[in-house]
PDB file of C-alpha atoms and ligand atoms in Angstrom:
ATOM      1  CA  UNK R   1      26.685 -52.267  33.935  1.00  0.00           C
ATOM      2  CA  UNK R   2      25.284 -50.628  30.787  1.00  0.00           C
ATOM      3  CA  UNK R   3      27.813 -49.404  28.249  1.00  0.00           C
ATOM      4  CA  UNK R   4      28.884 -45.856  28.917  1.00  0.00           C
ATOM      5  CA  UNK R   5      31.305 -43.780  26.902  1.00  0.00           C
ATOM      6  CA  UNK R   6      33.568 -42.297  29.520  1.00  0.00           C
ATOM      7  CA  UNK R   7      33.691 -39.043  27.559  1.00  0.00           C
ATOM      8  CA  UNK R   8      29.899 -38.650  27.833  1.00  0.00           C
ATOM      9  CA  UNK R   9      28.458 -36.246  30.361  1.00  0.00           C
ATOM     10  CA  UNK R  10      25.146 -37.020  32.004  1.00  0.00           C
ATOM     11  CA  UNK R  11      22.279 -34.559  31.888  1.00  0.00           C
ATOM     12  CA  UNK R  12      22.607 -32.086  34.759  1.00  0.00           C
ATOM     13  CA  UNK R  13      19.938 -29.426  34.295  1.00  0.00           C
ATOM     14  CA  UNK R  14      17.357 -32.013  33.196  1.00  0.00           C
ATOM     15  CA  UNK R  15      18.190 -34.307  36.091  1.00  0.00           C
ATOM     16  CA  UNK R  16      15.918 -34.875  39.052  1.00  0.00           C
ATOM     17  CA  UNK R  17      18.691 -33.654  41.367  1.00  0.00           C
ATOM     18  CA  UNK R  18      18.474 -30.164  39.781  1.00  0.00           C
ATOM     19  CA  UNK R  19      14.967 -29.529  41.096  1.00  0.00           C
ATOM     20  CA  UNK R  20      11.953 -31.507  42.336  1.00  0.00           C
ATOM     21  CA  UNK R  21       9.358 -30.991  39.589  1.00  0.00           C
ATOM     22  CA  UNK R  22       8.982 -28.483  36.789  1.00  0.00           C
ATOM     23  CA  UNK R  23       5.604 -26.957  36.206  1.00  0.00           C
ATOM     24  CA  UNK R  24       4.984 -25.218  32.916  1.00  0.00           C
ATOM     25  CA  UNK R  25       1.961 -22.997  32.436  1.00  0.00           C
ATOM     26  CA  UNK R  26       0.618 -22.104  29.015  1.00  0.00           C
ATOM     27  CA  UNK R  27      -2.691 -20.272  28.972  1.00  0.00           C
ATOM     28  CA  UNK R  28      -4.946 -22.334  31.221  1.00  0.00           C
ATOM     29  CA  UNK R  29      -2.880 -25.497  30.763  1.00  0.00           C
ATOM     30  CA  UNK R  30      -0.506 -26.659  33.493  1.00  0.00           C
ATOM     31  CA  UNK R  31       2.096 -29.268  32.564  1.00  0.00           C
ATOM     32  CA  UNK R  32       3.300 -30.772  35.810  1.00  0.00           C
ATOM     33  CA  UNK R  33       2.718 -33.391  38.446  1.00  0.00           C
ATOM     34  CA  UNK R  34      -0.939 -34.073  39.194  1.00  0.00           C
ATOM     35  CA  UNK R  35      -2.098 -32.070  36.204  1.00  0.00           C
ATOM     36  CA  UNK R  36      -3.895 -33.151  33.068  1.00  0.00           C
ATOM     37  CA  UNK R  37      -3.363 -31.431  29.762  1.00  0.00           C
ATOM     38  CA  UNK R  38      -5.203 -32.520  26.645  1.00  0.00           C
ATOM     39  CA  UNK R  39      -3.698 -31.306  23.385  1.00  0.00           C
ATOM     40  CA  UNK R  40      -5.844 -31.986  20.324  1.00  0.00           C
ATOM     41  CA  UNK R  41      -6.171 -30.905  16.729  1.00  0.00           C
ATOM     42  CA  UNK R  42      -5.542 -32.058  13.200  1.00  0.00           C
ATOM     43  CA  UNK R  43      -2.198 -33.572  12.295  1.00  0.00           C
ATOM     44  CA  UNK R  44      -1.822 -30.857   9.658  1.00  0.00           C
ATOM     45  CA  UNK R  45      -3.295 -27.438   9.060  1.00  0.00           C
ATOM     46  CA  UNK R  46      -4.992 -28.095   5.708  1.00  0.00           C
ATOM     47  CA  UNK R  47      -7.055 -24.940   5.254  1.00  0.00           C
ATOM     48  CA  UNK R  48      -8.469 -22.107   7.319  1.00  0.00           C
ATOM     49  CA  UNK R  49     -11.931 -23.624   7.233  1.00  0.00           C
ATOM     50  CA  UNK R  50     -10.755 -27.102   8.338  1.00  0.00           C
ATOM     51  CA  UNK R  51      -8.559 -25.734  11.119  1.00  0.00           C
ATOM     52  CA  UNK R  52     -11.155 -23.374  12.585  1.00  0.00           C
ATOM     53  CA  UNK R  53     -13.777 -26.121  12.476  1.00  0.00           C
ATOM     54  CA  UNK R  54     -11.535 -28.616  14.290  1.00  0.00           C
ATOM     55  CA  UNK R  55     -10.202 -25.993  16.707  1.00  0.00           C
ATOM     56  CA  UNK R  56     -13.744 -25.175  17.812  1.00  0.00           C
ATOM     57  CA  UNK R  57     -14.492 -28.895  18.094  1.00  0.00           C
ATOM     58  CA  UNK R  58     -11.339 -29.445  20.200  1.00  0.00           C
ATOM     59  CA  UNK R  59     -12.321 -26.591  22.484  1.00  0.00           C
ATOM     60  CA  UNK R  60     -15.891 -27.872  22.837  1.00  0.00           C
ATOM     61  CA  UNK R  61     -14.547 -31.349  23.645  1.00  0.00           C
ATOM     62  CA  UNK R  62     -12.546 -29.929  26.555  1.00  0.00           C
ATOM     63  CA  UNK R  63      -9.032 -29.745  25.071  1.00  0.00           C
ATOM     64  CA  UNK R  64      -6.654 -27.242  26.696  1.00  0.00           C
ATOM     65  CA  UNK R  65      -4.219 -26.751  23.815  1.00  0.00           C
ATOM     66  CA  UNK R  66      -4.670 -26.830  20.027  1.00  0.00           C
ATOM     67  CA  UNK R  67      -2.206 -28.725  17.830  1.00  0.00           C
ATOM     68  CA  UNK R  68      -1.756 -28.568  14.056  1.00  0.00           C
ATOM     69  CA  UNK R  69       1.289 -28.836  11.828  1.00  0.00           C
ATOM     70  CA  UNK R  70       2.156 -26.040   9.422  1.00  0.00           C
ATOM     71  CA  UNK R  71       5.641 -27.369   8.665  1.00  0.00           C
ATOM     72  CA  UNK R  72       5.330 -31.128   8.202  1.00  0.00           C
ATOM     73  CA  UNK R  73       8.427 -33.337   8.156  1.00  0.00           C
ATOM     74  CA  UNK R  74       7.192 -36.021   5.732  1.00  0.00           C
ATOM     75  CA  UNK R  75       8.878 -39.296   4.894  1.00  0.00           C
ATOM     76  CA  UNK R  76       8.176 -38.793   1.186  1.00  0.00           C
ATOM     77  CA  UNK R  77       8.924 -35.546  -0.639  1.00  0.00           C
ATOM     78  CA  UNK R  78       5.717 -36.133  -2.632  1.00  0.00           C
ATOM     79  CA  UNK R  79       3.487 -36.016   0.477  1.00  0.00           C
ATOM     80  CA  UNK R  80       1.753 -32.829   1.630  1.00  0.00           C
ATOM     81  CA  UNK R  81       4.470 -30.697   3.212  1.00  0.00           C
ATOM     82  CA  UNK R  82       2.226 -28.298   5.109  1.00  0.00           C
ATOM     83  CA  UNK R  83       1.060 -24.739   4.422  1.00  0.00           C
ATOM     84  CA  UNK R  84       4.117 -23.149   6.058  1.00  0.00           C
ATOM     85  CA  UNK R  85       3.787 -19.525   7.146  1.00  0.00           C
ATOM     86  CA  UNK R  86       0.209 -19.399   5.851  1.00  0.00           C
ATOM     87  CA  UNK R  87      -0.544 -22.325   8.205  1.00  0.00           C
ATOM     88  CA  UNK R  88       0.812 -20.321  11.150  1.00  0.00           C
ATOM     89  CA  UNK R  89      -1.468 -17.408  10.241  1.00  0.00           C
ATOM     90  CA  UNK R  90      -4.406 -19.822  10.252  1.00  0.00           C
ATOM     91  CA  UNK R  91      -3.376 -21.196  13.672  1.00  0.00           C
ATOM     92  CA  UNK R  92      -3.253 -17.661  15.011  1.00  0.00           C
ATOM     93  CA  UNK R  93      -6.841 -17.127  13.858  1.00  0.00           C
ATOM     94  CA  UNK R  94      -7.821 -20.428  15.488  1.00  0.00           C
ATOM     95  CA  UNK R  95      -6.277 -19.252  18.753  1.00  0.00           C
ATOM     96  CA  UNK R  96      -8.218 -16.000  18.529  1.00  0.00           C
ATOM     97  CA  UNK R  97     -11.450 -17.889  17.813  1.00  0.00           C
ATOM     98  CA  UNK R  98     -11.068 -20.404  20.652  1.00  0.00           C
ATOM     99  CA  UNK R  99      -8.744 -18.852  23.228  1.00  0.00           C
ATOM    100  CA  UNK R 100      -6.705 -22.071  23.125  1.00  0.00           C
ATOM    101  CA  UNK R 101      -2.913 -21.828  23.122  1.00  0.00           C
ATOM    102  CA  UNK R 102      -1.303 -23.386  20.047  1.00  0.00           C
ATOM    103  CA  UNK R 103       1.514 -25.899  19.630  1.00  0.00           C
ATOM    104  CA  UNK R 104       3.089 -26.420  16.216  1.00  0.00           C
ATOM    105  CA  UNK R 105       6.319 -27.832  14.864  1.00  0.00           C
ATOM    106  CA  UNK R 106       9.455 -25.996  13.776  1.00  0.00           C
ATOM    107  CA  UNK R 107      11.783 -27.885  11.441  1.00  0.00           C
ATOM    108  CA  UNK R 108      14.629 -25.419  10.824  1.00  0.00           C
ATOM    109  CA  UNK R 109      15.901 -21.933  11.748  1.00  0.00           C
ATOM    110  CA  UNK R 110      13.435 -20.037   9.585  1.00  0.00           C
ATOM    111  CA  UNK R 111      10.367 -21.949  10.735  1.00  0.00           C
ATOM    112  CA  UNK R 112      11.569 -21.726  14.345  1.00  0.00           C
ATOM    113  CA  UNK R 113      11.657 -17.937  14.114  1.00  0.00           C
ATOM    114  CA  UNK R 114       8.121 -17.879  12.730  1.00  0.00           C
ATOM    115  CA  UNK R 115       6.736 -20.545  15.091  1.00  0.00           C
ATOM    116  CA  UNK R 116       8.200 -18.694  18.095  1.00  0.00           C
ATOM    117  CA  UNK R 117       6.385 -15.586  16.924  1.00  0.00           C
ATOM    118  CA  UNK R 118       3.005 -17.146  16.097  1.00  0.00           C
ATOM    119  CA  UNK R 119       2.613 -20.115  18.467  1.00  0.00           C
ATOM    120  CA  UNK R 120       2.522 -20.582  22.236  1.00  0.00           C
ATOM    121  CA  UNK R 121       4.565 -23.806  22.314  1.00  0.00           C
ATOM    122  CA  UNK R 122       7.296 -24.786  19.852  1.00  0.00           C
ATOM    123  CA  UNK R 123       7.285 -28.468  18.897  1.00  0.00           C
ATOM    124  CA  UNK R 124      10.521 -30.224  17.997  1.00  0.00           C
ATOM    125  CA  UNK R 125       9.516 -33.439  16.258  1.00  0.00           C
ATOM    126  CA  UNK R 126      10.875 -36.952  16.574  1.00  0.00           C
ATOM    127  CA  UNK R 127      12.942 -36.598  13.393  1.00  0.00           C
ATOM    128  CA  UNK R 128      14.708 -33.519  14.753  1.00  0.00           C
ATOM    129  CA  UNK R 129      15.234 -34.650  18.335  1.00  0.00           C
ATOM    130  CA  UNK R 130      18.963 -34.821  17.745  1.00  0.00           C
ATOM    131  CA  UNK R 131      19.225 -31.826  15.425  1.00  0.00           C
ATOM    132  CA  UNK R 132      21.583 -30.123  17.844  1.00  0.00           C
ATOM    133  CA  UNK R 133      21.749 -26.882  15.875  1.00  0.00           C
ATOM    134  CA  UNK R 134      17.963 -26.573  15.998  1.00  0.00           C
ATOM    135  CA  UNK R 135      17.917 -27.548  19.694  1.00  0.00           C
ATOM    136  CA  UNK R 136      20.449 -24.842  20.524  1.00  0.00           C
ATOM    137  CA  UNK R 137      18.376 -22.268  18.666  1.00  0.00           C
ATOM    138  CA  UNK R 138      15.146 -23.423  20.330  1.00  0.00           C
ATOM    139  CA  UNK R 139      16.935 -23.138  23.656  1.00  0.00           C
ATOM    140  CA  UNK R 140      17.231 -19.406  23.084  1.00  0.00           C
ATOM    141  CA  UNK R 141      13.533 -18.937  22.316  1.00  0.00           C
ATOM    142  CA  UNK R 142      11.327 -17.477  25.043  1.00  0.00           C
ATOM    143  CA  UNK R 143       8.518 -19.983  24.516  1.00  0.00           C
ATOM    144  CA  UNK R 144       8.023 -23.485  25.963  1.00  0.00           C
ATOM    145  CA  UNK R 145       9.312 -26.336  23.811  1.00  0.00           C
ATOM    146  CA  UNK R 146       7.552 -29.690  23.355  1.00  0.00           C
ATOM    147  CA  UNK R 147      10.372 -32.142  22.641  1.00  0.00           C
ATOM    148  CA  UNK R 148       9.177 -35.393  21.090  1.00  0.00           C
ATOM    149  CA  UNK R 149      11.197 -38.553  21.577  1.00  0.00           C
ATOM    150  CA  UNK R 150      13.218 -39.632  18.566  1.00  0.00           C
ATOM    151  CA  UNK R 151      11.902 -42.906  17.178  1.00  0.00           C
ATOM    152  CA  UNK R 152      15.100 -44.714  18.058  1.00  0.00           C
ATOM    153  CA  UNK R 153      16.259 -42.565  20.954  1.00  0.00           C
ATOM    154  CA  UNK R 154      17.137 -43.981  24.345  1.00  0.00           C
ATOM    155  CA  UNK R 155      15.872 -42.174  27.444  1.00  0.00           C
ATOM    156  CA  UNK R 156      19.441 -40.971  27.969  1.00  0.00           C
ATOM    157  CA  UNK R 157      19.654 -39.483  24.461  1.00  0.00           C
ATOM    158  CA  UNK R 158      16.242 -37.845  24.883  1.00  0.00           C
ATOM    159  CA  UNK R 159      17.229 -36.235  28.188  1.00  0.00           C
ATOM    160  CA  UNK R 160      20.505 -35.118  26.629  1.00  0.00           C
ATOM    161  CA  UNK R 161      18.490 -33.442  23.861  1.00  0.00           C
ATOM    162  CA  UNK R 162      16.424 -31.698  26.553  1.00  0.00           C
ATOM    163  CA  UNK R 163      19.690 -30.679  28.192  1.00  0.00           C
ATOM    164  CA  UNK R 164      20.629 -28.746  25.029  1.00  0.00           C
ATOM    165  CA  UNK R 165      17.478 -26.637  25.433  1.00  0.00           C
ATOM    166  CA  UNK R 166      17.992 -26.089  29.156  1.00  0.00           C
ATOM    167  CA  UNK R 167      21.671 -25.316  28.681  1.00  0.00           C
ATOM    168  CA  UNK R 168      20.781 -22.429  26.362  1.00  0.00           C
ATOM    169  CA  UNK R 169      18.519 -20.946  29.031  1.00  0.00           C
ATOM    170  CA  UNK R 170      15.110 -22.296  28.081  1.00  0.00           C
ATOM    171  CA  UNK R 171      13.760 -23.942  31.233  1.00  0.00           C
ATOM    172  CA  UNK R 172      10.292 -24.564  29.791  1.00  0.00           C
ATOM    173  CA  UNK R 173      10.765 -28.023  28.340  1.00  0.00           C
ATOM    174  CA  UNK R 174       7.979 -30.600  28.031  1.00  0.00           C
ATOM    175  CA  UNK R 175       8.770 -34.140  26.868  1.00  0.00           C
ATOM    176  CA  UNK R 176       6.453 -36.176  24.632  1.00  0.00           C
ATOM    177  CA  UNK R 177       6.657 -39.967  24.236  1.00  0.00           C
ATOM    178  CA  UNK R 178       5.460 -40.894  20.718  1.00  0.00           C
ATOM    179  CA  UNK R 179       6.550 -44.464  20.256  1.00  0.00           C
ATOM    180  CA  UNK R 180       9.787 -46.094  19.178  1.00  0.00           C
ATOM    181  CA  UNK R 181      10.645 -48.263  16.189  1.00  0.00           C
ATOM    182  CA  UNK R 182      10.022 -51.954  16.752  1.00  0.00           C
ATOM    183  CA  UNK R 183      10.272 -55.208  14.794  1.00  0.00           C
ATOM    184  CA  UNK R 184       6.501 -55.549  14.746  1.00  0.00           C
ATOM    185  CA  UNK R 185       4.264 -53.805  12.222  1.00  0.00           C
ATOM    186  CA  UNK R 186       0.836 -54.147  13.826  1.00  0.00           C
ATOM    187  CA  UNK R 187       1.230 -50.589  15.046  1.00  0.00           C
ATOM    188  CA  UNK R 188       3.021 -47.639  13.438  1.00  0.00           C
ATOM    189  CA  UNK R 189       5.544 -47.446  16.290  1.00  0.00           C
ATOM    190  CA  UNK R 190       5.698 -49.174  19.674  1.00  0.00           C
ATOM    191  CA  UNK R 191       4.249 -46.941  22.381  1.00  0.00           C
ATOM    192  CA  UNK R 192       6.692 -47.069  25.276  1.00  0.00           C
ATOM    193  CA  UNK R 193       4.551 -46.208  28.276  1.00  0.00           C
ATOM    194  CA  UNK R 194       7.279 -47.255  30.674  1.00  0.00           C
ATOM    195  CA  UNK R 195       9.192 -44.253  29.317  1.00  0.00           C
ATOM    196  CA  UNK R 196       6.856 -42.098  31.432  1.00  0.00           C
ATOM    197  CA  UNK R 197       8.157 -43.778  34.571  1.00  0.00           C
ATOM    198  CA  UNK R 198      11.736 -43.961  33.334  1.00  0.00           C
ATOM    199  CA  UNK R 199      11.762 -40.223  32.622  1.00  0.00           C
ATOM    200  CA  UNK R 200      10.102 -39.351  35.923  1.00  0.00           C
ATOM    201  CA  UNK R 201      12.707 -41.389  37.785  1.00  0.00           C
ATOM    202  CA  UNK R 202      15.515 -39.385  36.227  1.00  0.00           C
ATOM    203  CA  UNK R 203      14.084 -35.952  35.434  1.00  0.00           C
ATOM    204  CA  UNK R 204      11.908 -33.162  36.803  1.00  0.00           C
ATOM    205  CA  UNK R 205      10.573 -32.340  33.325  1.00  0.00           C
ATOM    206  CA  UNK R 206       6.872 -32.951  32.630  1.00  0.00           C
ATOM    207  CA  UNK R 207       6.096 -35.739  30.197  1.00  0.00           C
ATOM    208  CA  UNK R 208       3.044 -36.283  28.000  1.00  0.00           C
ATOM    209  CA  UNK R 209       2.153 -39.067  25.541  1.00  0.00           C
ATOM    210  CA  UNK R 210       1.082 -38.995  21.885  1.00  0.00           C
ATOM    211  CA  UNK R 211      -0.908 -42.215  21.294  1.00  0.00           C
ATOM    212  CA  UNK R 212      -1.849 -41.136  17.742  1.00  0.00           C
ATOM    213  CA  UNK R 213       1.606 -41.114  16.136  1.00  0.00           C
ATOM    214  CA  UNK R 214       2.650 -44.053  18.342  1.00  0.00           C
ATOM    215  CA  UNK R 215      -0.070 -46.487  17.274  1.00  0.00           C
ATOM    216  CA  UNK R 216      -1.093 -44.988  13.925  1.00  0.00           C
ATOM    217  CA  UNK R 217      -4.458 -46.660  14.454  1.00  0.00           C
ATOM    218  CA  UNK R 218      -7.634 -44.864  15.435  1.00  0.00           C
ATOM    219  CA  UNK R 219      -9.048 -47.794  17.434  1.00  0.00           C
ATOM    220  CA  UNK R 220      -6.018 -47.823  19.718  1.00  0.00           C
ATOM    221  CA  UNK R 221      -5.801 -44.099  20.451  1.00  0.00           C
ATOM    222  CA  UNK R 222      -8.479 -43.805  23.150  1.00  0.00           C
ATOM    223  CA  UNK R 223      -7.390 -46.902  25.163  1.00  0.00           C
ATOM    224  CA  UNK R 224      -3.719 -45.888  24.973  1.00  0.00           C
ATOM    225  CA  UNK R 225      -4.539 -42.322  26.011  1.00  0.00           C
ATOM    226  CA  UNK R 226      -6.274 -43.738  29.075  1.00  0.00           C
ATOM    227  CA  UNK R 227      -3.291 -45.989  29.783  1.00  0.00           C
ATOM    228  CA  UNK R 228      -0.897 -43.033  29.460  1.00  0.00           C
ATOM    229  CA  UNK R 229      -2.700 -41.045  32.134  1.00  0.00           C
ATOM    230  CA  UNK R 230      -2.984 -44.135  34.328  1.00  0.00           C
ATOM    231  CA  UNK R 231       0.797 -44.522  34.007  1.00  0.00           C
ATOM    232  CA  UNK R 232       1.246 -40.994  35.343  1.00  0.00           C
ATOM    233  CA  UNK R 233       1.728 -38.867  32.223  1.00  0.00           C
ATOM    234  CA  UNK R 234       0.902 -35.167  32.621  1.00  0.00           C
ATOM    235  CA  UNK R 235      -1.197 -35.183  29.489  1.00  0.00           C
ATOM    236  CA  UNK R 236      -1.843 -36.532  26.035  1.00  0.00           C
ATOM    237  CA  UNK R 237      -1.635 -35.165  22.519  1.00  0.00           C
ATOM    238  CA  UNK R 238      -4.127 -36.619  20.047  1.00  0.00           C
ATOM    239  CA  UNK R 239      -4.902 -36.113  16.367  1.00  0.00           C
ATOM    240  CA  UNK R 240      -8.554 -35.382  15.604  1.00  0.00           C
ATOM    241  CA  UNK R 241     -10.381 -35.061  12.276  1.00  0.00           C
ATOM    242  CA  UNK R 242     -14.014 -34.989  11.227  1.00  0.00           C
ATOM    243  CA  UNK R 243     -13.279 -36.253   7.695  1.00  0.00           C
ATOM    244  CA  UNK R 244     -10.332 -38.597   8.216  1.00  0.00           C
ATOM    245  CA  UNK R 245     -10.663 -40.210   4.755  1.00  0.00           C
ATOM    246  CA  UNK R 246     -10.016 -36.796   3.253  1.00  0.00           C
ATOM    247  CA  UNK R 247      -7.228 -35.792   5.665  1.00  0.00           C
ATOM    248  CA  UNK R 248      -4.004 -34.707   3.942  1.00  0.00           C
ATOM    249  CA  UNK R 249      -1.921 -36.261   6.706  1.00  0.00           C
ATOM    250  CA  UNK R 250      -2.319 -39.235   9.057  1.00  0.00           C
ATOM    251  CA  UNK R 251      -6.091 -39.747   8.641  1.00  0.00           C
ATOM    252  CA  UNK R 252      -6.013 -43.396   9.845  1.00  0.00           C
ATOM    253  CA  UNK R 253      -4.906 -42.322  13.321  1.00  0.00           C
ATOM    254  CA  UNK R 254      -7.340 -39.416  13.773  1.00  0.00           C
ATOM    255  CA  UNK R 255     -10.203 -39.857  16.224  1.00  0.00           C
ATOM    256  CA  UNK R 256     -13.446 -37.921  15.848  1.00  0.00           C
ATOM    257  CA  UNK R 257     -14.230 -34.799  17.882  1.00  0.00           C
ATOM    258  CA  UNK R 258     -17.046 -36.845  19.490  1.00  0.00           C
ATOM    259  CA  UNK R 259     -14.557 -39.509  20.622  1.00  0.00           C
ATOM    260  CA  UNK R 260     -12.403 -36.767  22.101  1.00  0.00           C
ATOM    261  CA  UNK R 261     -15.373 -35.288  23.950  1.00  0.00           C
ATOM    262  CA  UNK R 262     -16.099 -38.677  25.543  1.00  0.00           C
ATOM    263  CA  UNK R 263     -12.429 -39.249  26.348  1.00  0.00           C
ATOM    264  CA  UNK R 264     -11.655 -36.014  28.222  1.00  0.00           C
ATOM    265  CA  UNK R 265     -13.869 -36.634  31.305  1.00  0.00           C
ATOM    266  CA  UNK R 266     -12.586 -40.220  31.504  1.00  0.00           C
ATOM    267  CA  UNK R 267      -8.992 -38.954  31.523  1.00  0.00           C
ATOM    268  CA  UNK R 268      -9.969 -36.481  34.244  1.00  0.00           C
ATOM    269  CA  UNK R 269     -11.255 -39.327  36.401  1.00  0.00           C
ATOM    270  CA  UNK R 270      -8.179 -41.476  35.799  1.00  0.00           C
ATOM    271  CA  UNK R 271      -5.899 -38.532  36.638  1.00  0.00           C
ATOM    272  CA  UNK R 272      -7.788 -37.936  39.883  1.00  0.00           C
ATOM    273  CA  UNK R 273      -7.500 -41.586  40.871  1.00  0.00           C
ATOM    274  CA  UNK R 274      -3.774 -41.684  39.980  1.00  0.00           C
ATOM    275  CA  UNK R 275      -3.091 -38.508  41.986  1.00  0.00           C
ATOM    276  CA  UNK R 276      -4.903 -40.063  44.955  1.00  0.00           C
ATOM    277  CA  UNK R 277      -2.694 -43.135  44.629  1.00  0.00           C
ATOM    278  CA  UNK R 278       0.451 -41.000  44.783  1.00  0.00           C
ATOM    279  CA  UNK R 279      -0.680 -39.800  48.200  1.00  0.00           C
TER     280      UNK R 279
HETATM  281  C1  PEP F 301       3.449 -34.565  14.758  1.00  0.00           C
HETATM  282  O1  PEP F 301       3.189 -34.503  15.977  1.00  0.00           O
HETATM  283  O2  PEP F 301       2.789 -33.976  13.892  1.00  0.00           O
HETATM  284  C2  PEP F 301       4.568 -35.400  14.296  1.00  0.00           C
HETATM  285  C3  PEP F 301       5.048 -35.318  13.065  1.00  0.00           C
HETATM  286  O3  PEP F 301       5.010 -36.255  15.237  1.00  0.00           O
HETATM  287  P1  PEP F 301       6.412 -37.039  15.358  1.00  0.00           P
HETATM  288  O4  PEP F 301       7.497 -36.008  15.249  1.00  0.00           O
HETATM  289  O5  PEP F 301       6.312 -37.662  16.702  1.00  0.00           O
HETATM  290  O6  PEP F 301       6.431 -38.043  14.241  1.00  0.00           O
HETATM  291 MN1   MN F 302       1.241 -36.737  11.900  1.00  0.00          MN
END
């Protein structure tokens, strides 16, 4: 038997027993069983020009949702920290220009208030997955939340984090696997694709995969995105950039808009085959 603290409560609202399958609709995107959502955009909003350019490219490539960080949780305080509120204003313009809904990260109470106002989906990043104060606040927001897996979080801890959101009344929770810390350094993190199955066995919440932050390596993003959909994920989130050498954040993991355009129809085909397999 796995270790279990007898004082711990299991997730209830996030559990499969609570309901069969959640379906979350944002604009034209449907996060749920047998759906395919492609989220794409730059890791960070760097300027209005860069964001509009990449937003239009994401739309043309067939993406359903635009991503881009305005508040960046960076390992080093000397790295680009994001444009903040100005970044959110730029994302709003990108939404108006493309019609794509926007997902962007909130890192604290103030940014959560702004992100909830400007964006269509609030992202809680890996580093804040167990920031219970922030989770409680995000649970009171009337926007869907994309909850990324903490880099050392068990499936149980991740579902418990989702439970915080659900417990506060927000039933629009989407999970995102983004890799866990491993002993090996050939990739940035270790993409845990079995997490898709492990989550689906225990929870009704939709789950997507971020192969960009997981691998950290451009050459691995497209194959791992394909594998994620083959494993049954409801979608993928990928970083794109047209000048990755100049990117202010995570350039080495950004694929080109052209690569994204080739990838989307392939993912569509894989999703169709997987859905057929599920009967
Ligand atoms: C991101 O998606 O921009 C990000 C910082 O991801 P993570 O929280 O998974 O590291
Ligand atoms: Mn990043």
